[in-house]
Short mmCIF file of C-alpha atoms in Angstrom, two decimals:
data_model
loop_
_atom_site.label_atom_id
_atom_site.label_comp_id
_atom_site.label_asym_id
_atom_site.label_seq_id
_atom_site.Cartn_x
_atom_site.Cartn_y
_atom_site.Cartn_z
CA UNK A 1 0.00 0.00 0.00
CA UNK A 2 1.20 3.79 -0.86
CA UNK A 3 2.32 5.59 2.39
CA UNK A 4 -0.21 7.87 3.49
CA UNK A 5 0.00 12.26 3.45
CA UNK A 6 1.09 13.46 6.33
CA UNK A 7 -1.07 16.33 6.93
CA UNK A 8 0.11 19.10 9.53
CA UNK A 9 -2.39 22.12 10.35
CA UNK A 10 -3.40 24.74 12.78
CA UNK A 11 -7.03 25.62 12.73
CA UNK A 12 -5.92 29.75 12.86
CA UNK A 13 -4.77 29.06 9.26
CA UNK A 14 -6.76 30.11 6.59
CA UNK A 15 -4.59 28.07 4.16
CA UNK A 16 -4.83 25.04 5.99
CA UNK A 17 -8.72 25.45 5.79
CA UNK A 18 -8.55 25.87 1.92
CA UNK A 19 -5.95 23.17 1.51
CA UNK A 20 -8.54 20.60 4.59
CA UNK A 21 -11.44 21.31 2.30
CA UNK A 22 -9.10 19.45 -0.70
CA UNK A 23 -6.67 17.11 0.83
CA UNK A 24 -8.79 14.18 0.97
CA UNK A 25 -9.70 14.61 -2.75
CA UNK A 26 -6.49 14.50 -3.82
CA UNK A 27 -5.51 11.82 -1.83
CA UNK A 28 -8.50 9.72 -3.11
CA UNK A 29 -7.44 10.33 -6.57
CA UNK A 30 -4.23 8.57 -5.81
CA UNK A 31 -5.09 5.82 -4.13
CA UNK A 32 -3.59 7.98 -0.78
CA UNK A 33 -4.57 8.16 3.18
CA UNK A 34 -4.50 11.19 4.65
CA UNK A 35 -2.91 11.01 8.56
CA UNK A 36 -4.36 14.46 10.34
CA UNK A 37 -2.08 16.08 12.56
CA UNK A 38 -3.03 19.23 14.59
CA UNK A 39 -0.75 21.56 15.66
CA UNK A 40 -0.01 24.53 17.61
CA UNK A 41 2.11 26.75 15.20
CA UNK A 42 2.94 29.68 18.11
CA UNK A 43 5.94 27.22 19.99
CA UNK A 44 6.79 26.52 16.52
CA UNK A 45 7.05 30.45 15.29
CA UNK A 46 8.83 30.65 18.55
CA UNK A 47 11.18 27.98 18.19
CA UNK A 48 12.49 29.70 15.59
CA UNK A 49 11.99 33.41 15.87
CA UNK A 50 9.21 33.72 13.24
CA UNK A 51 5.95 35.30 13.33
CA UNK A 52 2.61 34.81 11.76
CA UNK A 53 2.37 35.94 8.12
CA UNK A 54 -0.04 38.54 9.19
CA UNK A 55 1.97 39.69 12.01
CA UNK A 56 4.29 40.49 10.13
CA UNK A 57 4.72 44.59 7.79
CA UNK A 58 3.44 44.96 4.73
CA UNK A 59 3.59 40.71 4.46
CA UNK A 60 0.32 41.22 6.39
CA UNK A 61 -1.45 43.21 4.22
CA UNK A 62 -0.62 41.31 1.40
CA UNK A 63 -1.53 37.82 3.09
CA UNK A 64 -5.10 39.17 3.99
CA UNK A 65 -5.82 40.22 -0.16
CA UNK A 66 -4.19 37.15 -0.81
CA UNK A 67 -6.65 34.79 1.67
CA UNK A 68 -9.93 35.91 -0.05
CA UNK A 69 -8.11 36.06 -3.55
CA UNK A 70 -7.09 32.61 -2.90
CA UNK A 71 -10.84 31.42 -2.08
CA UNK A 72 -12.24 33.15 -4.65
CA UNK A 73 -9.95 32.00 -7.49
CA UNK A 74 -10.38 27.73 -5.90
CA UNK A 75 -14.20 28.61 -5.19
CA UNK A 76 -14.17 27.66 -1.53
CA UNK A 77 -16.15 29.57 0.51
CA UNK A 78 -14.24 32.15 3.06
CA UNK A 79 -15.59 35.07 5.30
CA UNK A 80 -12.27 36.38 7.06
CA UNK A 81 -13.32 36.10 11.03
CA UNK A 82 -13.53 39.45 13.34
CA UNK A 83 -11.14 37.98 15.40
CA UNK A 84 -8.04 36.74 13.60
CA UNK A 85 -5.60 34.67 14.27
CA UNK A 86 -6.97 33.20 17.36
CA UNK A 87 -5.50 30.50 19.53
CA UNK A 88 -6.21 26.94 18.97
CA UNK A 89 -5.24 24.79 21.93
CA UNK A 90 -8.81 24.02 22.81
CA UNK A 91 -9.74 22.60 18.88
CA UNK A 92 -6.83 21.13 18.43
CA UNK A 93 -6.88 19.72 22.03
CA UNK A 94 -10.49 18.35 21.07
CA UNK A 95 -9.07 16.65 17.98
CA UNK A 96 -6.72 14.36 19.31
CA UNK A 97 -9.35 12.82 21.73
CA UNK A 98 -12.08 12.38 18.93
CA UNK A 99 -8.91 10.70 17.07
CA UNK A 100 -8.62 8.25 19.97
CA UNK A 101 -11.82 8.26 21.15
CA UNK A 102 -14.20 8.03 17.93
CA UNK A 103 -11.71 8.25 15.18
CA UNK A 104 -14.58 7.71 12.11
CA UNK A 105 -15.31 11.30 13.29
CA UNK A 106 -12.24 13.06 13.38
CA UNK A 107 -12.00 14.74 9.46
CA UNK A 108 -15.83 15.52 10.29
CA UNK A 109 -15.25 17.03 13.67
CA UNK A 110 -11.91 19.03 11.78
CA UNK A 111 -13.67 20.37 8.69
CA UNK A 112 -16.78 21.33 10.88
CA UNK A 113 -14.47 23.66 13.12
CA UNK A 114 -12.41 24.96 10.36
CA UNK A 115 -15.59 25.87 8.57
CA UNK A 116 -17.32 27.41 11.45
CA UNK A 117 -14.38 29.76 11.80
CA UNK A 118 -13.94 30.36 8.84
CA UNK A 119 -17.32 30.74 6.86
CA UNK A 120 -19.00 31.56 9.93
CA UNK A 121 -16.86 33.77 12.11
CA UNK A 122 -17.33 31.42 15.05
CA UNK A 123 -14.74 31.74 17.66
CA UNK A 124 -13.17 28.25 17.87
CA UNK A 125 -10.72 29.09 20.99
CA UNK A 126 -14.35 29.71 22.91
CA UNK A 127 -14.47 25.99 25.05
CA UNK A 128 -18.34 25.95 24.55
CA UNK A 129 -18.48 26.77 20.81
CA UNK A 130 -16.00 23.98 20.50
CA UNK A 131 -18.17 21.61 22.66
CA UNK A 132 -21.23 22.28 20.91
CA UNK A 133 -19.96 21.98 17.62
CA UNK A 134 -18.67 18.59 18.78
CA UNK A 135 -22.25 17.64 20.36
CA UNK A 136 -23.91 18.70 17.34
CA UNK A 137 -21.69 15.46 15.28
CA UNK A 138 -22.95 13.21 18.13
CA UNK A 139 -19.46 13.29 20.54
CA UNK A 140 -20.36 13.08 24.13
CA UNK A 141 -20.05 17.33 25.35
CA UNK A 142 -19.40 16.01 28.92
CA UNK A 143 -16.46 13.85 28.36
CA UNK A 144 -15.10 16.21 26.16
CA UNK A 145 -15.22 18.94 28.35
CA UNK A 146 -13.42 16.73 30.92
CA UNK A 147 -10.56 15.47 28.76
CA UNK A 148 -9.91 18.62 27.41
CA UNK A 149 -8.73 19.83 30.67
CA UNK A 150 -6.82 16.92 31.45
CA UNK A 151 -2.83 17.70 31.18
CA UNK A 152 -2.54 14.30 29.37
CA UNK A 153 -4.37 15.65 26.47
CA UNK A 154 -2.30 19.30 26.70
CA UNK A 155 0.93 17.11 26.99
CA UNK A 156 -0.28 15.23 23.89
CA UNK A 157 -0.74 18.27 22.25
CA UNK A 158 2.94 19.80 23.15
CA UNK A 159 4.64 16.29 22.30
CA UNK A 160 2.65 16.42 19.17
CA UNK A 161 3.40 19.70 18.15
CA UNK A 162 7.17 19.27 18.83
CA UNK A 163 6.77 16.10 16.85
CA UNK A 164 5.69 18.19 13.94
CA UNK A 165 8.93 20.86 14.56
CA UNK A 166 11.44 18.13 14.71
CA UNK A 167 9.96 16.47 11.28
CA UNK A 168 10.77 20.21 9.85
CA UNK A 169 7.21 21.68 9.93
CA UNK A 170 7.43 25.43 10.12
CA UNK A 171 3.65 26.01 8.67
CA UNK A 172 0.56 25.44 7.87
CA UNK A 173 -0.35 23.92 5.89
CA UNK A 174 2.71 21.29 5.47
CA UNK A 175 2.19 17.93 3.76
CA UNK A 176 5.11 15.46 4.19
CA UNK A 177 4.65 12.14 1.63
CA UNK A 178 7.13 9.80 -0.13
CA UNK A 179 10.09 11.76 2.35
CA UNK A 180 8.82 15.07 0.29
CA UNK A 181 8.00 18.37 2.31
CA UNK A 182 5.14 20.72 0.82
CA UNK A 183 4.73 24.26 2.71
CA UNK A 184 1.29 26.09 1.85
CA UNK A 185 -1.73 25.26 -0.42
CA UNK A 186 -0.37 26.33 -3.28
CA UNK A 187 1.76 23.57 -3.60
CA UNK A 188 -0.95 21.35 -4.55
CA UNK A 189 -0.39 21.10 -7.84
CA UNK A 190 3.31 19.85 -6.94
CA UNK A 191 2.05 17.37 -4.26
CA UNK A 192 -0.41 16.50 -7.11
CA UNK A 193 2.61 15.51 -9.44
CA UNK A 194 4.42 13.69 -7.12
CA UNK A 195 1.32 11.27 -6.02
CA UNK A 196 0.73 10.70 -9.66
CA UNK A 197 4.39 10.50 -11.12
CA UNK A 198 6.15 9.12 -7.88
CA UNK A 199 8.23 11.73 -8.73
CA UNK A 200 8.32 15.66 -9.28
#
């Protein structure tokens, strides 16, 4: 069997929303798996003295025009949120227990959050928006709510995220397949060539 797309996001990214509303299409046309990792990119922007795009002069200005450009010209649906970029312990937190917990609705509970914040300006570091969009796909609220203050599941999430760092993730979002590293969605069409030449 092919090896699987590693697929490294943080849910403040608007380009790992565009490229989560894809990835599973072009993995299916390939005869791929996609493996879902989330990640906190902050320790990671720390780790190595970065900042977010639109933290960052005149980059930031550009990166916003770019966002709804980007959604417009791929028509995926984008509304950029009030509150921008957020952080995204508690949804990413949430993810790795519906991974362990309920896996066959992990991409459902991932595509639901990025969508909410992203077509419908929902705050997804708000605990209770989080646990009712996970109620509303039929995960228990209650044990939810209790893991994701459990510092197992925040541990998870640092090892994880270091994980990520180590395997030379700097972004989101990053796609690692066949030992080849793809920063950003609009390396797609490269990520494309490699699944279907085996080479680029």
């Amino acid at each position: 069997m092919s090896n699987p797309i590693d697929f490294y996001f943080d849910f403040s990214s608007p380009y790992g929303y565009f490229a989560a509303v894809e990835i599973d299409k072009l993995a299916a046309q390939h005869g791929r798996d996609v493996n879902w990792h989330p990640i906190l990119l902050g320790p990671i922007f720390k780790a190595l003295g970065t900042n977010s795009l639109v933290n960052i002069p005149v980059k930031g200005e550009y990166s916003r025009h770019d966002m709804e450009r980007t959604a417009r010209f791929h028509n995926i649906f984008y509304k950029a949120p009030s509150h921008f970029p957020i952080g995204t312990q508690v949804a990413a937190r949430a993810t790795l227990w519906v991974q362990q917990t309920q896996p066959s609705k992990a991409v459902e509970l991932i595509k639901t959050l990025y969508s909410a914040y992203f077509t419908e300006d929902i705050d997804i570091s708000v605990v209770d928006n989080v646990l009712r969009i996970a109620a509303d796909l039929g995960i228990d609220r209650n044990a939810l709510q209790a893991a994701l203050e459990s510092p197992e599941l925040k541990d998870q999430l640092r090892q994880s995220t270091e994980a990520a760092g180590q395997a030379g993730v700097f972004g989101s979002p990053f796609m690692i397949v066949d030992g080849e590293q793809f920063w950003g969605f609009d390396r797609f069409p490269q990520l494309e060539a490699l699944l279907k030449n085996g080479k680029i």
